[in-house]
Coordinates of C-alpha atoms and ligand atoms in Angstrom, one line a residue:
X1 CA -127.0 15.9 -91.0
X2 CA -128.1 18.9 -89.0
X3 CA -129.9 21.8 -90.0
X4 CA -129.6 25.5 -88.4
X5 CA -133.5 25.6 -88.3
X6 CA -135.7 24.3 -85.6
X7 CA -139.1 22.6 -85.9
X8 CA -138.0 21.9 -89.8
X9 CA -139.0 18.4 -90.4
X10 CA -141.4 18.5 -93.4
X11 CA -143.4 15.0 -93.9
X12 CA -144.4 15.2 -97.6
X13 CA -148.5 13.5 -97.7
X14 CA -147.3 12.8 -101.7
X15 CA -150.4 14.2 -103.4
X16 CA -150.8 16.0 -106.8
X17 CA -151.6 19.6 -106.2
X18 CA -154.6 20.0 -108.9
X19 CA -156.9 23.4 -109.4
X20 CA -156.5 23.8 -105.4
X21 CA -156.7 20.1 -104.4
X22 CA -154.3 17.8 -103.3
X23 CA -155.2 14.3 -105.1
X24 CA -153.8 10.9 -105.1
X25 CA -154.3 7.6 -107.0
X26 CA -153.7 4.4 -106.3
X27 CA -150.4 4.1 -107.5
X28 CA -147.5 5.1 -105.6
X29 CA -143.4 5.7 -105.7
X30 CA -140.9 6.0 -103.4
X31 CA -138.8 8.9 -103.5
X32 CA -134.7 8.2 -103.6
X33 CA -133.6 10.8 -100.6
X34 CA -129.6 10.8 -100.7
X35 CA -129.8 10.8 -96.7
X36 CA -133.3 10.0 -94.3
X37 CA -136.7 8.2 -95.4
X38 CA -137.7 8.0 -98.8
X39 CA -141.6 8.6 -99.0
X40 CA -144.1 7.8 -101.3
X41 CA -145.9 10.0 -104.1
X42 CA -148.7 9.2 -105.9
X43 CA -147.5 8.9 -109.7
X44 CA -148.8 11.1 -112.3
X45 CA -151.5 9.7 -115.3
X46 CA -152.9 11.6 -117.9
X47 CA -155.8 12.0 -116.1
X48 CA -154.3 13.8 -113.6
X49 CA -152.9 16.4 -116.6
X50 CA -156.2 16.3 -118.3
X51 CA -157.4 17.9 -114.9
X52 CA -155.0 19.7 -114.6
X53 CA -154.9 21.4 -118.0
X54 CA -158.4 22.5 -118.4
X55 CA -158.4 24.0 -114.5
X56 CA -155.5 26.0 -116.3
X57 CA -157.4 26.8 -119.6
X58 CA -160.6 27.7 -117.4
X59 CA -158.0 30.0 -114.9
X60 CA -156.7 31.8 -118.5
X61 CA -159.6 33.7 -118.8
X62 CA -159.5 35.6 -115.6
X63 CA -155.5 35.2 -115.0
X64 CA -154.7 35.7 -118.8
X65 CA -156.5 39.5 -118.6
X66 CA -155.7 40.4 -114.1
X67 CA -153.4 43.5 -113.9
X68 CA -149.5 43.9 -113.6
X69 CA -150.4 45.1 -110.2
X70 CA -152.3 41.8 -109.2
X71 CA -149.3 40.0 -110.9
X72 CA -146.6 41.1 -109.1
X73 CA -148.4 41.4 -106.1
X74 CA -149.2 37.3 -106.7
X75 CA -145.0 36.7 -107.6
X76 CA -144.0 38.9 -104.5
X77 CA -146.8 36.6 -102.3
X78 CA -144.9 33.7 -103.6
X79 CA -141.8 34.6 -102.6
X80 CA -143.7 35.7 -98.7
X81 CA -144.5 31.7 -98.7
X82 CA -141.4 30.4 -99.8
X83 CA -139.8 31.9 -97.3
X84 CA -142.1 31.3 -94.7
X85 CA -140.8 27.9 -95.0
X86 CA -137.5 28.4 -95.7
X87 CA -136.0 25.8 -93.0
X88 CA -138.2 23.1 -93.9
X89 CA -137.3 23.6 -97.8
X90 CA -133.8 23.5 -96.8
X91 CA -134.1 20.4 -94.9
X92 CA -136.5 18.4 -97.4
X93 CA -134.1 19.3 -100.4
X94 CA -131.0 18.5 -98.6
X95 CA -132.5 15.3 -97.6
X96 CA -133.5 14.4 -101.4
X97 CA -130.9 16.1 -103.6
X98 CA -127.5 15.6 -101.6
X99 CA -126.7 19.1 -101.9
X100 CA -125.2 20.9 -98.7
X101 CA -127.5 23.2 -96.6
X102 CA -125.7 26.5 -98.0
X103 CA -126.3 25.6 -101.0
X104 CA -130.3 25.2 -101.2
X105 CA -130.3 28.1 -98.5
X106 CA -128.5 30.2 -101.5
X107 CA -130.4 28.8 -104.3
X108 CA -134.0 29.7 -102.2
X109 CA -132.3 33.5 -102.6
X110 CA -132.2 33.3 -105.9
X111 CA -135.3 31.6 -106.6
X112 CA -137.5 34.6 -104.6
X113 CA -135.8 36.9 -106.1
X114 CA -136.6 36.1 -109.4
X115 CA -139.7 35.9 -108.4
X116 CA -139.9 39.2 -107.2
X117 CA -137.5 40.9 -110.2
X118 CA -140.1 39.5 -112.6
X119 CA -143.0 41.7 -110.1
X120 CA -140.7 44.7 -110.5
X121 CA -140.0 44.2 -114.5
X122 CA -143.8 43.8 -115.1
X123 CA -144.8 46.8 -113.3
X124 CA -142.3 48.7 -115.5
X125 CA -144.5 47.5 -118.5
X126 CA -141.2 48.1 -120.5
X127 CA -141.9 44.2 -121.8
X128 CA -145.4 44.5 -122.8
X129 CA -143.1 46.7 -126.2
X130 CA -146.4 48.7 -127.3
X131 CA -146.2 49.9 -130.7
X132 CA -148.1 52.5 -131.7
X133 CA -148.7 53.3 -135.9
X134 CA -151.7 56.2 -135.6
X135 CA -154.0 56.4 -138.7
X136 CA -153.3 58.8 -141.8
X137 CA -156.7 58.3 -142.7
X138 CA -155.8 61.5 -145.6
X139 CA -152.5 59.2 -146.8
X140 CA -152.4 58.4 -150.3
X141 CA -153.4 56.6 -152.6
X142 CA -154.5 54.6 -149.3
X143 CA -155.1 55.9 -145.9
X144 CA -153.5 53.9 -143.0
X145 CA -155.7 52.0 -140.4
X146 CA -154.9 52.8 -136.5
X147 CA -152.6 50.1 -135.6
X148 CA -151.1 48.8 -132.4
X149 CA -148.9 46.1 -131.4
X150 CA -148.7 44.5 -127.5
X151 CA -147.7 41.8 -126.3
X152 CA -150.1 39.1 -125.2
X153 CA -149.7 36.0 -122.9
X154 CA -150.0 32.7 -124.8
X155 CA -152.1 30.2 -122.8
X156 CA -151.2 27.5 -120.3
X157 CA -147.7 26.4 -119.6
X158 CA -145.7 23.3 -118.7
X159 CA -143.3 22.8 -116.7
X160 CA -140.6 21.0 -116.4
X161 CA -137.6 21.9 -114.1
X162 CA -134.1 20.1 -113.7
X163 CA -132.7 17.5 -111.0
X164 CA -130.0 19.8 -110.4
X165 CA -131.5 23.1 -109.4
X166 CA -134.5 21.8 -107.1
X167 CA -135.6 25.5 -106.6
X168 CA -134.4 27.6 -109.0
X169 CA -134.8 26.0 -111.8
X170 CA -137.9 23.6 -110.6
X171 CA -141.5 24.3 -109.2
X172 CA -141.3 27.8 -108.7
X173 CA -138.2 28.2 -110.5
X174 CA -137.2 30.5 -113.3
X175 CA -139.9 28.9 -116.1
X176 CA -142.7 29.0 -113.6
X177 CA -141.8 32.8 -112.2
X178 CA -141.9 34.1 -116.2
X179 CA -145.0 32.4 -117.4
X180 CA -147.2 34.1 -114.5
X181 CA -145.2 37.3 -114.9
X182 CA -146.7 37.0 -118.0
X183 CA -150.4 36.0 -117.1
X184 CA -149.8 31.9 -118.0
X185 CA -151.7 29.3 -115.7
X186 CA -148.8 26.5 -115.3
X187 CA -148.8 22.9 -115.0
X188 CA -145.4 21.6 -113.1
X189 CA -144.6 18.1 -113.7
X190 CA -142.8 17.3 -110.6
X191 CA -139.0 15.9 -110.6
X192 CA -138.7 12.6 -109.8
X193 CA -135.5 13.1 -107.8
X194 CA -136.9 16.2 -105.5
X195 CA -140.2 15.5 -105.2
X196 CA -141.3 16.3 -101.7
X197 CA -139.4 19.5 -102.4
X198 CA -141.5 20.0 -105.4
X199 CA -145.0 19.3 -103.1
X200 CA -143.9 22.0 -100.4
X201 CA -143.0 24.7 -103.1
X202 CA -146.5 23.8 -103.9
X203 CA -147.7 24.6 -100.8
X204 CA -146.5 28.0 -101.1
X205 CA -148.0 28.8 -104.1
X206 CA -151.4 27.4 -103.2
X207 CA -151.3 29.5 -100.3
X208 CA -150.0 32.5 -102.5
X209 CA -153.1 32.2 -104.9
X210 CA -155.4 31.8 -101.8
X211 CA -154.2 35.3 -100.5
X212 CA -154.4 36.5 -104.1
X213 CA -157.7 35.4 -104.5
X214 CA -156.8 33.7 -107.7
X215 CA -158.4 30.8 -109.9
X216 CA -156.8 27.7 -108.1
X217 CA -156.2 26.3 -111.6
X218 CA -154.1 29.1 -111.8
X219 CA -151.0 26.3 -110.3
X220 CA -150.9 22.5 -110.5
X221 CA -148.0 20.2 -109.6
X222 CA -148.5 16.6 -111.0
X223 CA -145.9 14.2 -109.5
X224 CA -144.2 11.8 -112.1
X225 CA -143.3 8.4 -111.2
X226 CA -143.4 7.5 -115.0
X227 CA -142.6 9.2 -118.1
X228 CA -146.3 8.8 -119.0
X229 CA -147.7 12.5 -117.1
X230 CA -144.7 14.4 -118.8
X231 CA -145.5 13.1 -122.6
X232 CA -149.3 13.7 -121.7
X233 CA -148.5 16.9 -120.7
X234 CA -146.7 18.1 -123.7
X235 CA -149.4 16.4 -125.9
X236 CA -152.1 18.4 -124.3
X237 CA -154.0 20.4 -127.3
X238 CA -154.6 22.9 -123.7
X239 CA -151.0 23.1 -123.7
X240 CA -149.5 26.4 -125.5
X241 CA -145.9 26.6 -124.7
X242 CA -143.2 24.4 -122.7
X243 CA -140.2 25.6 -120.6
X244 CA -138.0 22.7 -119.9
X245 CA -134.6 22.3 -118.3
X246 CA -132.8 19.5 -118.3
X247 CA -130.9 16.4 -120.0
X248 CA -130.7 16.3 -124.0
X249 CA -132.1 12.8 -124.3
X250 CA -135.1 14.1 -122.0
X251 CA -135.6 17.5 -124.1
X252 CA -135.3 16.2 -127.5
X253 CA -138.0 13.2 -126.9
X254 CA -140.5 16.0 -125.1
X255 CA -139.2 18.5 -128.1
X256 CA -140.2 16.2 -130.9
X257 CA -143.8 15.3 -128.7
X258 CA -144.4 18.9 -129.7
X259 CA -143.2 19.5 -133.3
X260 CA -145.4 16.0 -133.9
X261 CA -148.7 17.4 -132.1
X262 CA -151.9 17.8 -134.5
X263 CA -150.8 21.9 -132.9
X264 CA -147.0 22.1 -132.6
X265 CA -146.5 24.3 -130.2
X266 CA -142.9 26.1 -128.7
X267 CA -140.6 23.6 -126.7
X268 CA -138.3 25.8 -124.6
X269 CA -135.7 23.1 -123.7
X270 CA -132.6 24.7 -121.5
X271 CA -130.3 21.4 -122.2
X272 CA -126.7 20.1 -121.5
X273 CA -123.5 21.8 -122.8
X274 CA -119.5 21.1 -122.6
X275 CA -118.9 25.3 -122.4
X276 CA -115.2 25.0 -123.6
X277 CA -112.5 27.7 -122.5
X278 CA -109.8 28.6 -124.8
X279 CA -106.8 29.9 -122.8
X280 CA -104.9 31.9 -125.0
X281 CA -100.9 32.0 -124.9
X282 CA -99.7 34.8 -123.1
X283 CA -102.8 33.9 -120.5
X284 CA -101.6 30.9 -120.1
X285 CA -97.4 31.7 -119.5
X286 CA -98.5 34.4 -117.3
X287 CA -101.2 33.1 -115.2
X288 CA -101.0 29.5 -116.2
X289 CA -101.4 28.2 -112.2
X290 CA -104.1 30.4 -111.2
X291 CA -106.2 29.5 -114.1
X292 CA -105.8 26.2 -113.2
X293 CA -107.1 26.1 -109.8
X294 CA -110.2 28.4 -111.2
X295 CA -111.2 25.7 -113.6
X296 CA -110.9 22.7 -111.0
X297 CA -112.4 25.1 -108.6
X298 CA -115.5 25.8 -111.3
X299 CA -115.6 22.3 -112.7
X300 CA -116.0 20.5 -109.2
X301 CA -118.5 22.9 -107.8
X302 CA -121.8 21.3 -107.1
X303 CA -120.0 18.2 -108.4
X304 CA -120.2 19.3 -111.4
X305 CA -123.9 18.9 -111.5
X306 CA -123.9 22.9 -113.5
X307 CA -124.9 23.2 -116.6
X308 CA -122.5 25.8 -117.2
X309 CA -119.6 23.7 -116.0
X310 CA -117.0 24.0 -117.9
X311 CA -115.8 20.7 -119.7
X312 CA -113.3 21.4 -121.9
X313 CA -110.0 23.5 -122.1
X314 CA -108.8 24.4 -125.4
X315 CA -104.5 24.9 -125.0
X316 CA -101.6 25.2 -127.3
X317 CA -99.0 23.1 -127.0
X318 CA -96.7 24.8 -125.3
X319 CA -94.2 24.7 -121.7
X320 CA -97.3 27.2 -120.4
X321 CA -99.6 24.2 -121.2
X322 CA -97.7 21.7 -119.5
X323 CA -97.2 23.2 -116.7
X324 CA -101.6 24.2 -116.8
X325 CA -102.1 20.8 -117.2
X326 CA -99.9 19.4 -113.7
X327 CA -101.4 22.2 -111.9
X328 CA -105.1 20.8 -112.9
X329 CA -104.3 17.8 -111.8
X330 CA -102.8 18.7 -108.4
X331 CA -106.3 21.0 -107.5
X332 CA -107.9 18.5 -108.7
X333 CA -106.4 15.4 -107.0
X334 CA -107.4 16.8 -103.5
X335 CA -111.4 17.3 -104.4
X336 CA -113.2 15.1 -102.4
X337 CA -115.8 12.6 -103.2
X338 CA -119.2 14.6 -103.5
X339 CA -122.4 13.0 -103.2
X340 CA -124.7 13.2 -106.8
X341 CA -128.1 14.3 -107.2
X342 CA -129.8 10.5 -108.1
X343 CA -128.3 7.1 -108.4
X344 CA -129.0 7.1 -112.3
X345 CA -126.8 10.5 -112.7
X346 CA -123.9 8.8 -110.6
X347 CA -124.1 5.7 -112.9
X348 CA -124.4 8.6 -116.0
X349 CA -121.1 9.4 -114.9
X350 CA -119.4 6.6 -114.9
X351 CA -120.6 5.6 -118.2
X352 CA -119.5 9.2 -119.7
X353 CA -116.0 8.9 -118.0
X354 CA -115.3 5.9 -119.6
X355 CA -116.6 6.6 -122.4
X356 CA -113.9 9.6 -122.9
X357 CA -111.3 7.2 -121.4
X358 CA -111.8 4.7 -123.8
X359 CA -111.8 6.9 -126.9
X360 CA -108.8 6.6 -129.1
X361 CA -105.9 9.5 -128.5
X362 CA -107.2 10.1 -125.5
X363 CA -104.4 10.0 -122.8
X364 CA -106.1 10.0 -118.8
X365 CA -104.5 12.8 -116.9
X366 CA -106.3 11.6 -113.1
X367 CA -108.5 9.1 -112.7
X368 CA -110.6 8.1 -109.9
X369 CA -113.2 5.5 -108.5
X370 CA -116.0 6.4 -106.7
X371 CA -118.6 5.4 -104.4
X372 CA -122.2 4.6 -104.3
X373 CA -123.9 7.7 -105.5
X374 CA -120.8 10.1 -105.4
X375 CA -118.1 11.3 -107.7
X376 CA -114.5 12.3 -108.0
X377 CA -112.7 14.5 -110.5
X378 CA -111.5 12.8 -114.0
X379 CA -109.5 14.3 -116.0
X380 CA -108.1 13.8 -119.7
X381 CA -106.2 14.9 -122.7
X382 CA -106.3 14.5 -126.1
X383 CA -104.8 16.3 -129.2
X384 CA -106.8 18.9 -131.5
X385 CA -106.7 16.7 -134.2
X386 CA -107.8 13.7 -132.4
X387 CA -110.8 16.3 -131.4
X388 CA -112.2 17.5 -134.9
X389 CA -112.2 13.6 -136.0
X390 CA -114.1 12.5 -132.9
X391 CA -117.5 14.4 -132.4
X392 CA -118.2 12.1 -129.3
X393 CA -115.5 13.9 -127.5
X394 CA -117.6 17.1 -127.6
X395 CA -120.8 15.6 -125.7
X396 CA -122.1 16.5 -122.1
X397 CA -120.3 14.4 -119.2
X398 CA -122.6 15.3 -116.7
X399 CA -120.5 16.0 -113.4
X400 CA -116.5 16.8 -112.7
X401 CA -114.9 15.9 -115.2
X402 CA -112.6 17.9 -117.8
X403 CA -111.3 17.3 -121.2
X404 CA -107.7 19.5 -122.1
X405 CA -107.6 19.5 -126.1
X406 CA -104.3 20.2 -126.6
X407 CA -103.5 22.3 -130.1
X408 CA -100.2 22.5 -132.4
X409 CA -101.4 26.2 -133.5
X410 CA -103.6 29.2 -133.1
X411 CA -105.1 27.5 -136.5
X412 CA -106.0 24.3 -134.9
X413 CA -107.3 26.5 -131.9
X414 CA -109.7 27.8 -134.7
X415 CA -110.9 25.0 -136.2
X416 CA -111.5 23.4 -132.8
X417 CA -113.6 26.8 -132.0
X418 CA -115.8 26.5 -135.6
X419 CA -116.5 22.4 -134.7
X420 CA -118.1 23.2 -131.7
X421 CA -121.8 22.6 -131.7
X422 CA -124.2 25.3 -129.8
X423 CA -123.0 25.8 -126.4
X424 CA -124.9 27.9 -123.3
X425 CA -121.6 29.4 -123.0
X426 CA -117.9 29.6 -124.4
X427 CA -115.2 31.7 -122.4
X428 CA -111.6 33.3 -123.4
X429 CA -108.6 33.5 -120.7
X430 CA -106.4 36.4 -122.2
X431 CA -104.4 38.8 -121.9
X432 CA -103.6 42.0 -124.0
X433 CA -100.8 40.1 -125.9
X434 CA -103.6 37.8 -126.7
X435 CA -106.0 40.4 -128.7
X436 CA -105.3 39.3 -132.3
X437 CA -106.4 36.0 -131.5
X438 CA -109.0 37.0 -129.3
X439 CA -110.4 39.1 -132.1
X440 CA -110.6 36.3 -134.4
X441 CA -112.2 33.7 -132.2
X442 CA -114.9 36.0 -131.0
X443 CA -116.8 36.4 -134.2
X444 CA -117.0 32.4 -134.3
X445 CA -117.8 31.9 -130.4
X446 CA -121.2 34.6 -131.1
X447 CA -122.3 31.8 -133.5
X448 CA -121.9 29.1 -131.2
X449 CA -123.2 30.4 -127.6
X450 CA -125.5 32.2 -125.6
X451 CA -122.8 33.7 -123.5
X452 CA -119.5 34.4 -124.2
X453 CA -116.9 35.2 -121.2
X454 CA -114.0 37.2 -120.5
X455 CA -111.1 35.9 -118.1
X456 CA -114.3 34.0 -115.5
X457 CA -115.5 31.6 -115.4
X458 CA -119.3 30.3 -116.6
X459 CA -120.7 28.4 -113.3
X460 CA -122.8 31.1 -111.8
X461 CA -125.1 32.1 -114.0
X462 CA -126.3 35.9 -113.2
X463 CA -130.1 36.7 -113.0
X464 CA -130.4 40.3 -114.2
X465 CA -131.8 42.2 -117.7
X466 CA -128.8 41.7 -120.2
X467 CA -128.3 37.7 -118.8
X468 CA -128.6 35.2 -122.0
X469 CA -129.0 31.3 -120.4
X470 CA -130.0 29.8 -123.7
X471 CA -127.9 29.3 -126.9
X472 CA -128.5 27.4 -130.5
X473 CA -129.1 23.3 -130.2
X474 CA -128.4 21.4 -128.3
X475 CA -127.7 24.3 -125.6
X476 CA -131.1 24.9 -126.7
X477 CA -133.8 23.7 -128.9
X478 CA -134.9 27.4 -129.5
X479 CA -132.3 30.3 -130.2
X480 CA -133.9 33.3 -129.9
X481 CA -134.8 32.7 -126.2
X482 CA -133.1 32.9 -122.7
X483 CA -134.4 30.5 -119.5
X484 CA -133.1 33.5 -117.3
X485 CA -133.0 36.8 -116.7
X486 CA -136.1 39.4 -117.5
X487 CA -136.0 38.1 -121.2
X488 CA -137.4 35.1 -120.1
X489 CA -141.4 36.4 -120.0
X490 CA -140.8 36.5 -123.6
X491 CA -141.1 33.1 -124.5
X492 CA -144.3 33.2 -122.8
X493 CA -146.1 36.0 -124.6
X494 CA -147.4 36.2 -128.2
X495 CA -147.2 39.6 -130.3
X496 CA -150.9 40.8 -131.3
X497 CA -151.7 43.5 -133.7
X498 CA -155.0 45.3 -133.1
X499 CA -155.6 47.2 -136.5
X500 CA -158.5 50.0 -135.9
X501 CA -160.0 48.2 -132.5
X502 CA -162.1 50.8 -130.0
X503 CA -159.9 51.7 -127.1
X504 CA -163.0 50.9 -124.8
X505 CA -162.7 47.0 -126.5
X506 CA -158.7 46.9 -126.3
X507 CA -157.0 44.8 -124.0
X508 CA -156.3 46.5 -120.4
X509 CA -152.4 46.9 -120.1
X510 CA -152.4 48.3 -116.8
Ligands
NAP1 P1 -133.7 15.0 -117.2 O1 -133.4 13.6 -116.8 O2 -133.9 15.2 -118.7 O3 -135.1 15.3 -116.5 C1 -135.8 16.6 -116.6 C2 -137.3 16.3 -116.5 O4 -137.7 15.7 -117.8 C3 -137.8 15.4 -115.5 O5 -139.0 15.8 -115.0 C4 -137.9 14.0 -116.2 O6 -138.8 13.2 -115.6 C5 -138.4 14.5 -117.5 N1 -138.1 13.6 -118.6 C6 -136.8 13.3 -119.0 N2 -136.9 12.5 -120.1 C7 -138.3 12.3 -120.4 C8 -139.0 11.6 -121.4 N3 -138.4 10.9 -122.3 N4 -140.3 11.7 -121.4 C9 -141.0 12.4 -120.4 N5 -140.3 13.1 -119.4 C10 -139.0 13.0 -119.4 O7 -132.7 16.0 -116.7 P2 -132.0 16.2 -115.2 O8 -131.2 15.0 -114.9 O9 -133.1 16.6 -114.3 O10 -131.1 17.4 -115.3 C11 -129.7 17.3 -115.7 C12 -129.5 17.8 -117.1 O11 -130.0 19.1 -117.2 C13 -128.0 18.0 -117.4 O12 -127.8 17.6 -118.8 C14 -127.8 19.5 -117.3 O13 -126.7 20.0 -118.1 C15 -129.1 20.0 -117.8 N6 -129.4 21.3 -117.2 C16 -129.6 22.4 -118.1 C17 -129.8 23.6 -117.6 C18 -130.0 24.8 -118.6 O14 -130.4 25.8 -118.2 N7 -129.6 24.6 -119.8 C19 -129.9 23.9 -116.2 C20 -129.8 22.8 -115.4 C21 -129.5 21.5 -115.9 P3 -138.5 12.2 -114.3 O15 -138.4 13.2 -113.2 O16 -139.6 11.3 -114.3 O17 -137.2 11.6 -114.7

């Protein structure tokens, strides 16, 4: 492997990062790197959260009440340290994760500049939605108090990011970048599959809240190495809220930790999804080859390691739809192997493929073998009746593999769209011939999805205002909420009415 960067060879010491300390116990584990060294990390106990926690809880009161100004000017310093070690990042996560050197170099892009978006979005002070109701104290028959309504930040947050996006959706990644926005201390609980990336993201914000001049409980990262630091976190009565991305089986264990606490408290889980395209007919005659090298091209990108991937394309049987399904196959057949991001998601794989391939009325389409820790493209068919009696066919296959559900009618195509469970997104291929059907899928696809697509496709998930990464379980264990995008400081902030409170004893909102 060679890296454009000099000098870039990070050595992680595999410490916990705790109130401005880097700790260790005695127990250690050894990373899995898809290429290089694996090192050794101390592994995470409760003891190490309980430290953790209350640094955060004792960093709340200054942090909880600093200034947009000092805020952003702590998100923007953050995104200074990140990329004052951009090539070591690079080379640490290419090491661990697999993925190719454009890749993380991209994904570092994106994870600074959410970092600084949220600085601009809180200096707006557009989020903070103040609400002003002035007293009638002459109002009858009863005068009305002064009211007003701000937002407020909740408390200390944990984190839990996801194997597939080691930056932008991990240690400073998306959760973390919306929780300070909002003036929450976080608690990361590091990835087992990146976590030397994890320690040197660390590093940067360490350094970030030394130049800040912040409480150093502001930040801790606490390595796992068991599941035991993650369910202590989530138990943690200092614990208000959790952003979590990652698998279903993962979220819903951590999910239901939370309802069951003495204190439930909000589980943000970003989870898996199947994001099914429906490729309408005159789409399909018209453009039927082209839409077939899009999907292959989105659904083996990454390996199919996206949440967004798209799993599942919805046809009717038709000439347009055989001749979508050989072109699949072709663009598929000449994807090479790609390396996965652990051993346990390769093996994930090829459980889930043959899972679909052994389900009844499923016919395989392109099949494939792979290697140690790498995949191939699978693809299969099955009929839209054999899909509504077989729920199983609709879960998560993490990695490149697609489903075609072939239809008899637009009817079926309906009835396939209402089975769905809650998807992060659902797209339509169409054309203008295609706009009756269109019309009547789309009021069923808003039920089921955070984001619904024209004619694109879903990997490549935009970070801007309007951008909804969320979408009702198991997309997401919480509806109302988005992972990205300037929505996202919302999960992290309570709404607080102040009825006839002194301005001089208000909160600042500057
Ligand atoms: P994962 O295996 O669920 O791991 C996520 C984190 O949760 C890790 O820190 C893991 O700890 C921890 N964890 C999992 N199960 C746990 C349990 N029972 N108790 C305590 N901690 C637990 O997910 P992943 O493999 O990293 O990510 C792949 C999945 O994420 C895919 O399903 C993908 O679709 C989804 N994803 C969703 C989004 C989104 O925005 N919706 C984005 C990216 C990925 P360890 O490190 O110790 O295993």
């Amino acid at each position: 492997m060679t890296l454009t960067g000099k000098g870039t060879s990070f050595k992680p010491h595999g410490k916990h990062l705790i109130a401005g300390e880097w700790v260790a116990g005695e127990a250690m584990f050894l990373s899995e790197p898809a290429h290089g060294e694996a090192h050794s990390f101390s592994v995470g106990t409760p003891e190490h959260i309980e430290s953790a926690c209350v640094a955060a809880e004792e960093a709340f009161w200054t942090f909880g009440y600093s200034s947009r100004v000092e805020r952003a000017a702590f998100l923007n310093a953050i995104a200074d340290e990140i990329e004052k070690r951009a090539n070591e990042i690079t080379e640490i996560g290419t090491r661990e994760t697999g993925l190719p050197e454009g890749r993380l170099q991209g994904e570092r892009g994106r994870t600074t500049g959410q970092l600084r978006m949220f600085a601009e979005h809180i200096l707006k002070g557009d989020y903070l939605d103040q609400r002003h109701d002035v007293a009638l104290p002459d109002r009858q028959p009863m005068p009305r108090p002064d009211m007003k309504m701000i937002q407020r930040p909740i408390g200390p947050v944990a984190v839990f990011g996801a194997s597939n996006f080691p930056l932008a959706f991990s240690t400073a990644g998306g959760d973390t970048a919306a929780a300070f926005a909002a003036g929450c201390p976080v608690v990361v609980k590091g990835h087992g599959a990146h976590p030397g990336t994890g320690e040197i993201i660390a590093e940067a914000i360490h350094a970030a809240i030394k130049s800040c001049d912040l409480h150093p409980g502001t930040f801790s990262l606490v390595q796992g190495g068991t599941l035991e630091a993650g369910q202590a976190l989530v138990q943690h009565p200092l614990i208000k809220a959790v952003g979590f991305t990652g698998s279903l089986a993962g979220g819903r264990a951590l999910f239901d930790l939370c309802a069951q606490r003495p204190e439930p408290i909000p589980f943000f889980g970003e989870l898996g999804s199947v994001n099914p395209m429906f490729l309408l007919p005159m789409a399909l005659s018209t453009r039927g080859e082209a839409l077939a090298k899009g999907w292959a091209g989105s659904l083996t990108m990454g390996a199919g390691q996206f949440c967004t991937n798209p799993g599942i394309a919805v046809v009717i049987d038709s000439d347009g739809a055989d001749s979508f399904i050989s072109e699949s196959v072709s663009a598929l057949n000449g994807v090479d192997a790609q390396t996965m991001l652990t051993d346990g998601i390769a093996v994930a794989y090829e459980k889930g493929r043959d899972r679909v391939a052994g389900s009844s009325e499923v016919q395989t389409l392109l099949s494939t073998a792979s290697a140690k820790r790498s995949a191939k493209p699978n693809l299969y068919a099955t009929t839209g009746k054999a899909w509504l009696a077989n729920t199983e066919l609709g879960e998560e296959v993490f990695g490149p593999l697609g489903l075609v559900v072939r239809v008899a009618d637009e009817d079926e195509m309906i009835a396939v769209a209402k089975s769905l469970e809650g998807q992060l997104t659902c797209t339509l291929h169409l054309d203008d011939a295609d706009a009756d059907l269109g019309r009547c899928l789309m009021p069923i696809l808003e039920r089921k999805a955070g984001r619904i697509l024209a004619n694109n496709f879903p990997t490549g998930v935009e970070v801007c205002d309007t951008m909804v990464h969320g979408g009702p379980y198991p997309a997401s264990t919480n509806f109302g909420a988005t992972s990205v995008g300037t929505m996202a400081i919302r999960r992290f902030l309570r709404p607080v009415c102040f009825q006839n409170i002194p301005n001089a004893l208000m909160p600042s909102t500057t």
